[in-house]
Amino acid sequence: MPLQVSDYSWQQTKTVVFLSLPLKGVCVRDTDVFCTENYLKVNFPPFLFEAFLYAPIDDESSKAKIGNDTIVFTLYKKEAAMWETLSVTGVDKEMMQRIREKSILQAQERAKEATEAKAAAKREDQKYALSVMMKIEEEERKKIEDMKENERIKATKELEAWKEYQRKAEEQKEIQREEKLCQKEKQIKEERKKLKYKSLTRNLASRNLAPKGRNSENIFTEKLKEDSIPAPRSVGSIKINFTPRVFPTALRESQVAEEEEWLHKQAEARRAMNTDIAELCDLKEEEKNPEWLKDKGNKLFATENYLAAINAYNLAIRLNNKMPLLYLNRAACHLKLKNLHKAIEDSSKALELLMPPVTDNANARMKAHVRRGTAFCQLELYVEGLQDYEAALKIDPSNKIVQIDAEKIRNVIQGTELKS
């Protein structure tokens, strides 16, 4: 049964009440103060002080100062008036209990409201930070697009200049070709004149050879015409039909059933969208795209902003939890931040989604094993880490970096066994 404290002193003005309460040698850290607008309680075992205040106070602005074995309260009144007493008189036990319960409920509601306000402020801060990052990304994207557009315009101008140069070169070749044809025609005319002259001389020499001379002239002219313009070659076309293949491996080496299952899973993953998220109404259309969020997370990872990258991957996974690359990339972020258990969970989830094993997902499976193995090794679970590295080497046996790391892990395991 606590001892009620009655040796306190108080003073007041129209707006403030000053209450001085002795601690009677009790340690300060054992003192508990509870205050609402109508109730004040100070518990410092084995002593207890309660005051059912005469009028409401502003408990948020009121203060308590502890020093020199005394607590001094500064209580600000809600209404400027003089109190007759500090506590209300003539209050029975039931009324006191109701005031206590009401005060506790008010304190709980205020604490709940404060917690909700703090959470809302935190969400607003995160939303603002995300919008700022997206704005920066948008500016960078626009800058890159402008650079691409400038390069495209430059390349187009260079292409047009090259086409103009080619056109002029073709025109020059055509002019030279026409000049050669004109020269050939002149040569043919000169040959004809020479033949006519020879035929006339033969007619004068012998009339019997006149028809023969005319016939020979026709033969020569016909031959010249045939030699000057050759007949064009005939053209043809060949049609080739290739066997359609989704994967680049040879048909005799591929696993058709597994590849078809993997393609079906990928198509299902692209369609698996979760739109029942409260934050979606505040986002732009492009920000609701998991692929866009994945690319944004990759850019943030490249700038070593790992926490922001994790936020982007988290939202993308909430939108679509069937994309293995989201878990794989988030595992890399957790590795950078030394969140090793989370890195193991994300790598395992990525491996679960990267089934069945086919050539198309081999590189992703190799990375998942390496990242999970790295997390195990940093947790000093070298045997489990070596198992993942060996699984990665089965996928990519020619990877020199993975081979070197696996050999280092074996040396660590052998050294540990020798010491033990």
Coordinates of C-alpha atoms in Angstrom, one line a residue, residues 313 317 322-332 345-351:
Y313 CA 13.2 -3.1 -55.8
I317 CA 8.4 -6.8 -55.9
K322 CA 7.4 -13.4 -59.9
M323 CA 10.4 -11.6 -61.5
P324 CA 13.6 -13.4 -60.4
L325 CA 15.9 -10.5 -61.4
L326 CA 14.3 -8.2 -58.8
Y327 CA 15.3 -10.6 -55.9
L328 CA 18.7 -11.2 -57.5
N329 CA 19.5 -7.4 -57.7
R330 CA 18.1 -6.7 -54.2
A331 CA 20.4 -9.5 -52.9
A332 CA 23.4 -7.6 -54.3
E345 CA 16.8 -15.1 -48.6
D346 CA 16.7 -13.1 -51.8
S347 CA 19.2 -15.3 -53.6
S348 CA 17.3 -18.4 -52.6
K349 CA 14.0 -16.8 -53.8
A350 CA 15.7 -15.9 -57.1
L351 CA 16.9 -19.5 -57.6

